[in-house]
């Protein structure tokens, strides 16, 4: 078979495990899209706009390990950049692929459409460099294979997005055939001496400690080290706490799971245990103003080990390149049982109060929605929560074995959840995708529900209609937190048009919600959106406490220069 630049790229995407790529057409990428279509192992999935295309690839990467978004130059690429930067923040290898102007138009006096009517055709590449770990512009079929391989391998190694721009007249140009993909997938090994030094330091520290605790962060998945974290936990026998952004990365049904560590808004026992511990092993953690509740909850000091994706640091010392998975499994083989924190956790833990069902005709509340969604979760469920009170609604739920949880906590862009759920569901056909999304967030990217309808994906969306930006109300209120109400359930009918099987329902009390859920469970031919109508001030107490602390952190006056 003869390869072209586009079919070479398709082969590489397929070799690294992708079965789909997301796309929005435009004249600069049409030939490229044709070339990608020649690969029968790789399905082309369309989105309504490029921001959503980026987020769909991001959601896909969460379940399949990597994702790709194909867009047109400038008008498309610039729109996708928000999602790509989000993938950077969230440690997800999303490959942004953009068509670009003809090579013959460069270095001429031609002005090209979809540009700023200047002769600069490099700005998209320059912008992409800021939000990716590798950015290449392909203008030669001879160099294309090396450039494509470079971008993809960097993205996989660093778990960050990469950018590949392909001139429209190069996409179908013949090029070399792809070789084996092993090199693209190879992980950076630890430096053996650095690994030994890190292990010696940490085992030395642990020898003098009685009360170690593990704190799991969201980079654990990026490092591919979830299994190894369980190995270390079981070797130590200690309590394991999990940051909100890493919910489900350590199984919640594991006997050592000691709750979500998120300061005053997480599980109370988790915070007490971390504060009580004499040594905290932070694994792939990200501490920011949100995750530390306005800098009020963050382990620090000489007894904190930071085991990051490629580094281990302890008491001001950094040991050089150490792969997290290797570090955790080696450490697991060297440590002795230290189970004091688990014993203490067992003493202080309190089972969450079981909510009983209210009168079925009582006005719907947030608590009742959470109660009903909780009862839907099974080993096959992935719960996706949008920025807003949905974070707190989801974080408090108990996940059965096998259930997964997705949150975009570092980037925190509203509008993420609809397209990310779409991308996730494309990648995880056998799982049951459930999304909880606020009304304000939904208004950013609602149209991607139409693609769920087009592909008959049985995603269930709980649209929390609290009539505004409630999380912002709690941080800092003003007229800008009010939004125009929509007929959210009615919207689905509009998206269905003549052939869709999506369902839109509206629940104003518990019994309507239960009926809507049963319709959603039966609807296998498209998404079901359930608009849950609740009061504007019906929000979680955690949101109020968290909002207060974040507002204090935001309001710190400038330091004198
Ligand atoms: C904003 C946020 O309705 O959720 O539960 O009512 O808060 P809640 P909604 O979806 O409203 C979301 C709203 C406006 N954040 O409260 S979290 C600021 C913001 C952001 N991302 C983007 N723009 C603005 N996070 C893209
Ligand atoms: Mg809202």
Coordinates of C-alpha atoms and ligand atoms in Angstrom, one line a residue:
X1 CA 0.0 0.0 0.0
X2 CA 1.2 3.5 -0.8
X3 CA 1.0 6.0 1.9
X4 CA 0.2 9.7 1.9
X5 CA 0.9 12.1 4.7
X6 CA -2.8 11.9 5.7
X7 CA -3.0 8.1 5.6
X8 CA 0.4 7.9 7.5
X9 CA -1.1 10.0 10.2
X10 CA -4.2 7.8 10.3
X11 CA -2.1 4.7 10.6
X12 CA -0.2 6.2 13.5
X13 CA -3.4 7.2 15.3
X14 CA -4.7 3.7 14.9
X15 CA -1.4 2.1 16.0
X16 CA -1.5 4.0 19.2
X17 CA -4.9 2.6 20.0
X18 CA -7.5 5.1 18.6
X19 CA -10.6 3.8 16.9
X20 CA -12.1 7.2 16.3
X21 CA -11.1 10.8 15.7
X22 CA -13.2 13.9 16.0
X23 CA -13.6 16.4 13.2
X24 CA -15.1 19.6 11.8
X25 CA -14.7 20.1 8.1
X26 CA -13.3 23.2 6.4
X27 CA -11.6 23.7 3.1
X28 CA -8.1 23.5 4.5
X29 CA -8.6 20.0 5.9
X30 CA -11.0 18.4 3.4
X31 CA -8.2 16.5 1.6
X32 CA -6.8 15.5 4.9
X33 CA -10.2 14.2 6.1
X34 CA -10.4 12.1 2.9
X35 CA -7.0 10.6 3.6
X36 CA -8.0 9.8 7.2
X37 CA -11.1 8.1 5.9
X38 CA -9.1 5.7 3.9
X39 CA -8.1 4.0 7.1
X40 CA -10.9 1.5 7.9
X41 CA -9.7 1.0 11.5
X42 CA -10.4 4.6 12.3
X43 CA -13.8 6.1 12.4
X44 CA -14.4 9.8 11.7
X45 CA -16.8 11.4 14.2
X46 CA -18.2 14.8 13.6
X47 CA -18.8 17.7 16.0
X48 CA -20.9 20.9 15.8
X49 CA -17.9 23.2 16.4
X50 CA -14.2 23.1 17.1
X51 CA -14.4 23.8 20.8
X52 CA -16.6 20.9 21.2
X53 CA -14.4 18.8 18.9
X54 CA -11.5 19.5 21.2
X55 CA -13.5 18.6 24.3
X56 CA -14.8 15.5 22.6
X57 CA -11.3 14.3 22.0
X58 CA -10.4 15.2 25.6
X59 CA -13.3 13.1 26.9
X60 CA -12.3 10.3 24.5
X61 CA -8.7 10.5 25.8
X62 CA -10.0 10.0 29.4
X63 CA -11.3 6.5 28.5
X64 CA -9.1 5.5 25.6
X65 CA -5.7 7.0 26.6
X66 CA -5.4 9.5 23.7
X67 CA -7.7 11.5 21.4
X68 CA -7.5 13.5 18.2
X69 CA -9.4 16.5 16.9
X70 CA -9.2 17.5 13.3
X71 CA -10.0 21.1 12.5
X72 CA -9.6 23.7 9.8
X73 CA -7.1 26.6 9.9
X74 CA -7.5 29.6 12.2
X75 CA -11.3 29.9 12.5
X76 CA -11.3 26.3 13.7
X77 CA -7.9 25.9 15.3
X78 CA -8.2 29.0 17.5
X79 CA -11.6 27.8 18.7
X80 CA -10.1 24.5 19.7
X81 CA -7.3 26.0 21.7
X82 CA -9.4 26.4 24.9
X83 CA -10.0 22.6 24.9
X84 CA -6.4 21.8 24.1
X85 CA -5.2 24.0 26.9
X86 CA -7.7 22.2 29.1
X87 CA -6.2 18.9 28.1
X88 CA -2.8 20.2 29.0
X89 CA -4.1 21.1 32.5
X90 CA -5.8 17.8 32.8
X91 CA -2.8 15.7 31.6
X92 CA -4.5 14.2 28.6
X93 CA -2.8 13.5 25.3
X94 CA -5.1 15.2 22.7
X95 CA -3.6 15.6 19.3
X96 CA -4.9 18.7 17.6
X97 CA -4.6 18.3 13.9
X98 CA -5.2 21.4 11.7
X99 CA -5.4 21.8 8.0
X100 CA -3.4 24.8 6.8
X101 CA -2.9 27.0 3.7
X102 CA -1.2 25.7 0.5
X103 CA 2.6 25.8 0.7
X104 CA 2.8 27.8 -2.5
X105 CA 1.0 30.7 -0.8
X106 CA 3.7 31.2 1.8
X107 CA 6.3 33.8 1.1
X108 CA 4.1 35.4 -1.6
X109 CA 2.0 38.5 -1.7
X110 CA -1.2 36.4 -1.6
X111 CA -3.7 37.1 1.1
X112 CA -5.5 34.0 2.3
X113 CA -9.0 33.6 3.6
X114 CA -9.5 32.5 7.3
X115 CA -6.6 34.6 8.3
X116 CA -6.3 38.1 9.8
X117 CA -5.7 39.5 6.3
X118 CA -2.0 39.8 7.1
X119 CA 0.8 37.7 5.6
X120 CA 1.5 35.9 8.8
X121 CA 0.5 32.3 8.6
X122 CA 2.4 31.2 11.6
X123 CA 0.3 32.5 14.4
X124 CA -1.7 29.4 15.0
X125 CA 1.4 27.3 15.3
X126 CA 2.9 29.9 17.7
X127 CA -0.3 29.8 19.8
X128 CA -0.4 26.1 19.8
X129 CA 3.2 25.9 21.1
X130 CA 2.0 27.6 24.3
X131 CA -0.7 24.9 25.0
X132 CA 1.0 21.7 23.8
X133 CA 4.2 19.8 24.5
X134 CA 5.1 19.5 20.8
X135 CA 3.9 21.5 17.9
X136 CA 4.9 20.9 14.2
X137 CA 3.9 22.4 10.9
X138 CA 4.1 19.9 8.0
X139 CA 5.0 21.5 4.7
X140 CA 7.0 18.6 3.2
X141 CA 6.0 15.0 2.6
X142 CA 9.5 13.9 3.2
X143 CA 9.7 15.3 6.6
X144 CA 6.1 14.5 7.6
X145 CA 6.7 11.0 9.1
X146 CA 9.4 12.3 11.5
X147 CA 7.3 15.3 12.5
X148 CA 4.2 13.3 13.0
X149 CA 6.0 10.7 15.0
X150 CA 7.7 13.3 17.1
X151 CA 4.5 15.1 18.0
X152 CA 2.6 11.9 18.8
X153 CA 5.4 10.3 20.9
X154 CA 5.9 13.5 22.9
X155 CA 2.2 13.7 23.7
X156 CA 2.1 10.0 24.8
X157 CA 5.2 10.3 26.9
X158 CA 4.3 13.5 28.6
X159 CA 0.5 12.9 28.7
X160 CA 0.0 16.4 27.3
X161 CA -1.6 17.6 24.0
X162 CA 0.4 18.0 20.8
X163 CA -0.3 20.0 17.6
X164 CA 0.2 18.9 14.0
X165 CA -0.6 21.3 11.2
X166 CA -0.7 20.0 7.7
X167 CA -0.6 22.2 4.6
X168 CA -3.7 21.4 2.4
X169 CA -1.6 20.5 -0.6
X170 CA 0.6 18.1 1.4
X171 CA -2.1 16.0 2.9
X172 CA -2.4 13.6 -0.1
X173 CA 1.2 13.8 -1.1
X174 CA 2.9 10.3 -1.1
X175 CA 5.2 9.6 1.8
X176 CA 7.1 6.8 3.5
X177 CA 5.2 3.9 5.1
X178 CA 4.9 3.8 8.9
X179 CA 7.1 1.3 10.7
X180 CA 6.2 -0.4 14.0
X181 CA 4.7 1.9 16.6
X182 CA 6.6 0.5 19.6
X183 CA 8.9 3.6 19.8
X184 CA 5.9 5.9 19.9
X185 CA 4.5 4.1 22.9
X186 CA 7.7 3.6 24.8
X187 CA 7.7 5.2 28.2
X188 CA 10.7 7.1 29.6
X189 CA 12.4 4.7 32.1
X190 CA 13.6 5.8 35.5
X191 CA 17.2 6.7 35.9
X192 CA 18.3 3.6 38.0
X193 CA 20.4 5.7 40.4
X194 CA 17.7 8.3 40.9
X195 CA 15.2 5.5 41.6
X196 CA 17.4 3.9 44.1
X197 CA 18.1 7.2 45.8
X198 CA 14.4 8.1 46.0
X199 CA 13.6 4.6 47.4
X200 CA 16.4 4.8 50.0
X201 CA 15.2 8.3 51.2
X202 CA 11.6 7.3 51.4
X203 CA 12.1 4.0 53.1
X204 CA 14.5 5.8 55.5
X205 CA 11.7 8.3 56.3
X206 CA 9.1 5.6 56.7
X207 CA 11.3 3.6 59.1
X208 CA 11.0 6.4 61.7
X209 CA 7.2 6.9 61.2
X210 CA 4.2 5.1 62.6
X211 CA 1.4 6.9 60.9
X212 CA 1.9 7.2 57.2
X213 CA -1.1 8.0 54.9
X214 CA -1.4 8.0 51.1
X215 CA -2.9 10.9 49.3
X216 CA -3.8 10.2 45.7
X217 CA -4.0 12.9 43.0
X218 CA -5.2 13.1 39.5
X219 CA -1.8 12.6 37.8
X220 CA -1.9 9.0 39.0
X221 CA -3.9 8.1 36.0
X222 CA -1.7 10.1 33.7
X223 CA 1.2 8.2 35.0
X224 CA -0.5 4.9 34.3
X225 CA 0.1 3.9 37.9
X226 CA -3.3 3.1 39.4
X227 CA -2.5 -0.5 39.9
X228 CA 0.9 0.3 41.5
X229 CA -0.8 2.7 44.0
X230 CA -3.0 -0.2 45.2
X231 CA 0.2 -2.3 45.5
X232 CA 1.8 0.3 47.7
X233 CA -1.4 0.8 49.7
X234 CA -1.7 -2.9 50.4
X235 CA 2.0 -3.2 51.4
X236 CA 1.7 -0.4 53.9
X237 CA -1.8 -1.3 55.1
X238 CA -2.4 2.4 55.8
X239 CA -5.4 4.7 55.1
X240 CA -5.7 5.9 51.5
X241 CA -7.2 9.3 50.9
X242 CA -8.0 10.7 47.5
X243 CA -8.2 14.2 46.2
X244 CA -11.4 15.3 44.5
X245 CA -9.9 15.5 41.0
X246 CA -8.7 11.9 41.4
X247 CA -12.1 10.4 42.6
X248 CA -12.3 6.8 41.4
X249 CA -8.6 6.5 40.6
X250 CA -8.3 4.4 43.8
X251 CA -11.3 2.1 44.3
X252 CA -13.8 3.4 46.8
X253 CA -14.8 -0.1 47.7
X254 CA -11.2 -0.9 48.8
X255 CA -11.1 -1.6 52.5
X256 CA -8.3 1.0 52.9
X257 CA -10.2 3.8 51.2
X258 CA -10.6 6.6 53.7
X259 CA -12.5 9.2 51.8
X260 CA -12.0 12.4 49.8
X261 CA -9.4 14.8 51.1
X262 CA -10.7 18.3 50.2
X263 CA -10.3 20.3 53.4
X264 CA -13.6 21.3 55.1
X265 CA -15.7 20.2 52.1
X266 CA -14.3 16.7 51.7
X267 CA -14.9 13.7 54.0
X268 CA -14.3 14.9 57.5
X269 CA -12.5 11.7 58.5
X270 CA -10.1 12.0 55.5
X271 CA -9.0 15.4 56.6
X272 CA -8.6 14.3 60.2
X273 CA -6.5 11.4 59.2
X274 CA -4.2 13.4 56.9
X275 CA -3.8 16.0 59.7
X276 CA -3.1 13.3 62.2
X277 CA -0.6 11.4 60.0
X278 CA 3.1 11.7 60.7
X279 CA 4.0 11.2 57.0
X280 CA 2.0 12.0 53.9
X281 CA 2.9 10.3 50.6
X282 CA 1.4 12.5 47.9
X283 CA 1.0 10.6 44.7
X284 CA 0.4 12.6 41.5
X285 CA -1.3 15.4 43.5
X286 CA -2.2 18.9 42.2
X287 CA -2.6 21.6 44.8
X288 CA -4.3 24.7 43.6
X289 CA -6.6 27.3 45.2
X290 CA -9.7 25.2 44.4
X291 CA -8.3 21.8 45.5
X292 CA -6.9 23.3 48.7
X293 CA -10.1 25.2 49.5
X294 CA -8.5 28.6 49.2
X295 CA -5.1 27.3 50.6
X296 CA -6.7 26.0 53.8
X297 CA -6.0 22.3 53.3
X298 CA -2.6 21.2 51.9
X299 CA -0.1 18.8 53.5
X300 CA 3.3 20.5 53.9
X301 CA 6.6 20.1 55.7
X302 CA 9.5 17.7 55.9
X303 CA 7.4 14.6 56.3
X304 CA 5.6 15.0 53.0
X305 CA 6.8 12.9 50.1
X306 CA 5.8 14.1 46.7
X307 CA 5.8 11.3 44.1
X308 CA 5.0 13.0 40.8
X309 CA 4.7 11.5 37.3
X310 CA 8.4 11.7 36.6
X311 CA 10.0 12.9 39.9
X312 CA 10.1 12.2 43.6
X313 CA 10.9 15.0 46.0
X314 CA 11.3 14.9 49.8
X315 CA 12.4 17.6 52.3
X316 CA 13.7 19.9 49.6
X317 CA 15.6 17.1 47.8
X318 CA 14.8 16.0 44.2
X319 CA 16.0 12.7 43.0
X320 CA 15.9 13.1 39.2
X321 CA 13.9 11.1 36.7
X322 CA 11.9 8.5 38.5
X323 CA 8.8 6.9 36.8
X324 CA 5.9 6.9 39.2
X325 CA 4.7 3.3 38.4
X326 CA 8.3 2.0 39.0
X327 CA 8.7 4.0 42.2
X328 CA 5.4 2.8 43.7
X329 CA 5.8 -0.9 42.9
X330 CA 9.4 -0.9 44.0
X331 CA 8.5 0.9 47.2
X332 CA 5.7 -1.6 47.8
X333 CA 8.3 -4.4 47.8
X334 CA 10.5 -2.6 50.4
X335 CA 8.1 -1.3 53.1
X336 CA 6.6 -2.9 56.2
X337 CA 3.1 -2.7 57.4
X338 CA 2.2 0.6 59.0
X339 CA -1.6 0.5 59.5
X340 CA -2.1 3.1 62.3
X341 CA -3.9 5.5 60.1
X342 CA -6.3 2.9 58.9
X343 CA -7.1 1.7 62.4
X344 CA -7.6 5.3 63.5
X345 CA -9.8 6.0 60.4
X346 CA -12.0 3.0 61.3
X347 CA -12.5 4.5 64.8
X348 CA -13.5 7.9 63.6
X349 CA -15.3 7.2 60.4
X350 CA -19.0 7.9 60.2
X351 CA -21.2 6.3 57.7
X352 CA -23.0 8.9 55.6
X353 CA -26.6 9.3 56.7
X354 CA -28.9 7.4 54.4
X355 CA -31.4 9.7 52.8
X356 CA -34.9 8.4 52.8
X357 CA -37.2 9.3 49.9
X358 CA -39.3 12.4 50.5
X359 CA -43.0 12.5 49.7
X360 CA -43.2 11.7 46.0
X361 CA -45.0 15.0 45.2
X362 CA -42.7 17.2 47.3
X363 CA -40.9 19.8 45.3
X364 CA -37.7 18.5 43.8
X365 CA -34.5 19.2 45.7
X366 CA -30.8 18.8 45.0
X367 CA -30.6 16.1 47.7
X368 CA -33.4 14.1 46.1
X369 CA -31.6 14.2 42.7
X370 CA -28.4 13.1 44.3
X371 CA -30.2 10.3 46.1
X372 CA -31.8 9.0 42.9
X373 CA -28.6 9.3 40.8
X374 CA -26.6 7.5 43.5
X375 CA -28.9 4.5 43.2
X376 CA -28.2 4.3 39.5
X377 CA -24.4 3.8 39.9
X378 CA -23.1 0.4 39.0
X379 CA -19.8 -1.1 38.0
X380 CA -20.4 0.0 34.4
X381 CA -21.3 3.6 35.2
X382 CA -19.1 6.6 34.5
X383 CA -20.3 9.7 36.3
X384 CA -19.2 12.9 34.6
X385 CA -19.6 16.1 36.6
X386 CA -19.5 19.7 35.2
X387 CA -17.9 22.6 37.0
X388 CA -20.6 24.1 39.3
X389 CA -22.5 22.5 42.2
X390 CA -22.4 19.3 40.2
X391 CA -18.8 18.9 41.5
X392 CA -20.1 18.7 45.0
X393 CA -23.1 16.6 44.1
X394 CA -20.8 14.1 42.5
X395 CA -17.9 14.1 44.9
X396 CA -20.2 13.1 47.7
X397 CA -21.5 10.0 45.9
X398 CA -20.3 6.5 46.8
X399 CA -18.8 4.7 43.9
X400 CA -19.3 0.9 43.6
X401 CA -16.4 -1.3 42.4
X402 CA -15.7 -0.5 38.7
X403 CA -17.6 2.8 38.6
X404 CA -15.6 5.7 37.1
X405 CA -15.7 9.4 37.8
X406 CA -14.6 12.3 35.5
X407 CA -14.2 15.9 36.5
X408 CA -12.2 18.7 34.9
X409 CA -11.1 20.3 38.1
X410 CA -7.8 21.9 37.1
X411 CA -9.1 23.7 33.9
X412 CA -12.6 24.1 35.2
X413 CA -14.2 25.4 32.0
X414 CA -17.9 25.3 32.0
X415 CA -19.2 23.8 28.7
X416 CA -16.8 20.9 29.0
X417 CA -19.2 18.2 30.2
X418 CA -21.5 17.9 27.2
X419 CA -18.8 17.4 24.5
X420 CA -16.6 15.5 26.9
X421 CA -19.5 13.1 27.7
X422 CA -20.1 12.7 24.0
X423 CA -16.4 11.8 23.4
X424 CA -16.3 9.6 26.4
X425 CA -19.4 7.7 25.3
X426 CA -18.0 7.3 21.7
X427 CA -14.9 5.7 23.3
X428 CA -16.7 3.6 25.9
X429 CA -19.7 2.0 24.1
X430 CA -20.1 -0.7 26.8
X431 CA -20.2 1.8 29.7
X432 CA -23.2 3.7 30.9
X433 CA -22.3 7.4 30.8
X434 CA -24.2 9.7 33.2
X435 CA -23.5 13.4 33.3
X436 CA -24.6 16.0 35.9
X437 CA -24.5 19.5 34.3
X438 CA -25.7 22.9 35.5
X439 CA -28.0 25.1 33.4
X440 CA -25.4 27.8 32.9
X441 CA -22.7 25.4 31.8
X442 CA -25.1 23.6 29.4
X443 CA -25.8 26.8 27.5
X444 CA -22.2 26.9 26.3
X445 CA -22.0 23.7 24.4
X446 CA -25.6 22.3 24.3
X447 CA -25.6 21.6 20.6
X448 CA -23.3 18.6 21.0
X449 CA -26.3 16.7 22.4
X450 CA -27.3 16.5 18.7
X451 CA -24.2 14.4 18.0
X452 CA -25.2 12.0 20.8
X453 CA -28.5 11.8 19.0
X454 CA -26.9 11.3 15.6
X455 CA -24.7 8.4 17.0
X456 CA -27.6 7.0 19.1
X457 CA -25.5 7.1 22.3
X458 CA -27.6 6.4 25.4
X459 CA -26.0 9.1 27.6
X460 CA -28.1 10.3 30.5
X461 CA -27.8 14.0 31.3
X462 CA -29.1 15.4 34.6
X463 CA -29.5 19.0 33.8
X464 CA -29.6 20.8 37.1
X465 CA -31.8 23.9 36.5
X466 CA -31.2 26.1 39.5
X467 CA -31.7 29.2 37.3
X468 CA -28.3 30.7 37.3
X469 CA -24.6 30.5 38.1
X470 CA -25.0 29.3 41.7
X471 CA -21.4 28.6 42.3
X472 CA -20.5 32.1 41.3
X473 CA -23.3 33.4 43.5
X474 CA -21.5 31.8 46.4
X475 CA -18.1 33.2 45.4
X476 CA -19.3 36.7 44.5
X477 CA -22.9 37.6 43.6
X478 CA -24.2 40.2 41.2
X479 CA -26.6 40.5 38.3
X480 CA -24.2 38.7 36.0
X481 CA -25.0 35.4 37.7
X482 CA -28.6 35.4 36.4
X483 CA -29.2 33.6 33.1
X484 CA -32.0 33.3 30.6
X485 CA -34.1 30.2 31.2
X486 CA -34.4 27.7 28.4
X487 CA -36.9 24.9 27.8
X488 CA -34.1 22.4 28.2
X489 CA -36.2 19.3 27.9
X490 CA -37.9 20.8 24.8
X491 CA -34.6 21.4 23.2
X492 CA -34.1 17.7 22.6
X493 CA -37.1 17.6 20.3
X494 CA -35.6 20.3 18.2
X495 CA -32.3 18.4 18.0
X496 CA -34.1 15.2 17.1
X497 CA -35.6 16.8 14.0
X498 CA -37.1 14.1 11.8
X499 CA -35.0 11.1 12.7
X500 CA -33.5 11.4 16.2
X501 CA -34.4 9.3 19.3
X502 CA -33.2 11.5 22.1
X503 CA -35.6 12.1 24.9
X504 CA -36.1 15.3 26.9
X505 CA -38.0 15.2 30.2
X506 CA -38.7 17.6 33.0
X507 CA -38.9 16.7 36.7
X508 CA -40.3 19.0 39.4
X509 CA -40.7 16.3 42.1
X510 CA -39.2 13.0 43.1
X511 CA -41.8 10.9 41.4
X512 CA -41.4 12.7 38.1
X513 CA -37.7 12.2 38.4
X514 CA -38.0 8.5 39.1
X515 CA -40.3 8.1 36.0
X516 CA -37.8 10.1 33.9
X517 CA -35.0 7.9 35.0
X518 CA -36.9 4.8 34.1
X519 CA -37.5 6.3 30.6
X520 CA -33.8 7.0 30.4
X521 CA -32.9 3.4 31.4
X522 CA -35.1 2.1 28.6
X523 CA -33.9 4.5 25.9
X524 CA -31.0 2.7 24.3
X525 CA -31.3 4.6 21.0
X526 CA -30.2 8.0 22.1
X527 CA -29.5 10.4 25.0
X528 CA -32.0 11.3 27.6
X529 CA -31.9 14.7 29.2
X530 CA -33.7 15.1 32.5
X531 CA -34.2 18.7 33.5
X532 CA -34.2 18.8 37.3
X533 CA -36.0 21.9 38.4
X534 CA -34.7 23.1 41.8
X535 CA -34.7 26.3 43.7
X536 CA -32.1 28.9 42.9
X537 CA -30.7 28.8 46.4
X538 CA -30.8 25.0 46.7
X539 CA -27.1 24.2 46.7
X540 CA -24.8 22.0 48.7
X541 CA -23.5 23.3 52.1
X542 CA -20.0 22.3 50.8
X543 CA -20.3 24.7 47.9
X544 CA -21.1 27.5 50.4
X545 CA -18.1 26.8 52.6
X546 CA -15.8 26.3 49.6
X547 CA -17.1 29.4 47.9
X548 CA -16.4 31.4 51.0
X549 CA -12.8 30.3 51.3
X550 CA -12.1 30.7 47.6
X551 CA -13.6 34.3 47.7
X552 CA -11.3 35.1 50.6
X553 CA -8.3 33.8 48.6
X554 CA -9.4 35.8 45.5
X555 CA -9.8 38.9 47.6
X556 CA -6.3 39.1 49.0
X557 CA -5.1 42.7 48.5
X558 CA -2.0 43.2 46.3
X559 CA 1.3 42.9 48.1
X560 CA 3.2 46.2 48.3
X561 CA 5.9 46.2 45.6
Ligands
LIG1 C1 -19.1 29.9 36.0 C2 -19.8 28.9 36.7 O1 -25.6 26.7 36.2 O2 -23.8 25.6 37.7 O3 -24.3 24.8 39.9 O4 -25.5 26.8 39.1 O5 -23.1 26.9 39.6 P1 -24.2 26.1 39.1 P2 -24.1 26.3 36.3 O6 -23.6 25.4 35.2 O7 -23.3 27.6 36.3 C3 -21.9 27.6 36.2 C4 -21.3 28.8 36.8 C5 -19.9 31.0 35.3 N1 -17.7 30.0 36.0 O8 -21.7 28.9 38.1 S1 -18.9 27.7 37.5 C6 -16.9 30.9 35.3 C7 -16.5 30.4 34.0 C8 -15.9 29.1 33.8 N2 -15.7 28.7 32.5 C9 -15.9 29.5 31.5 N3 -16.5 30.7 31.6 C10 -16.8 31.2 32.8 N4 -15.6 28.3 34.8 C11 -15.6 29.0 30.1
LIG2 MG1 -27.0 26.8 37.6

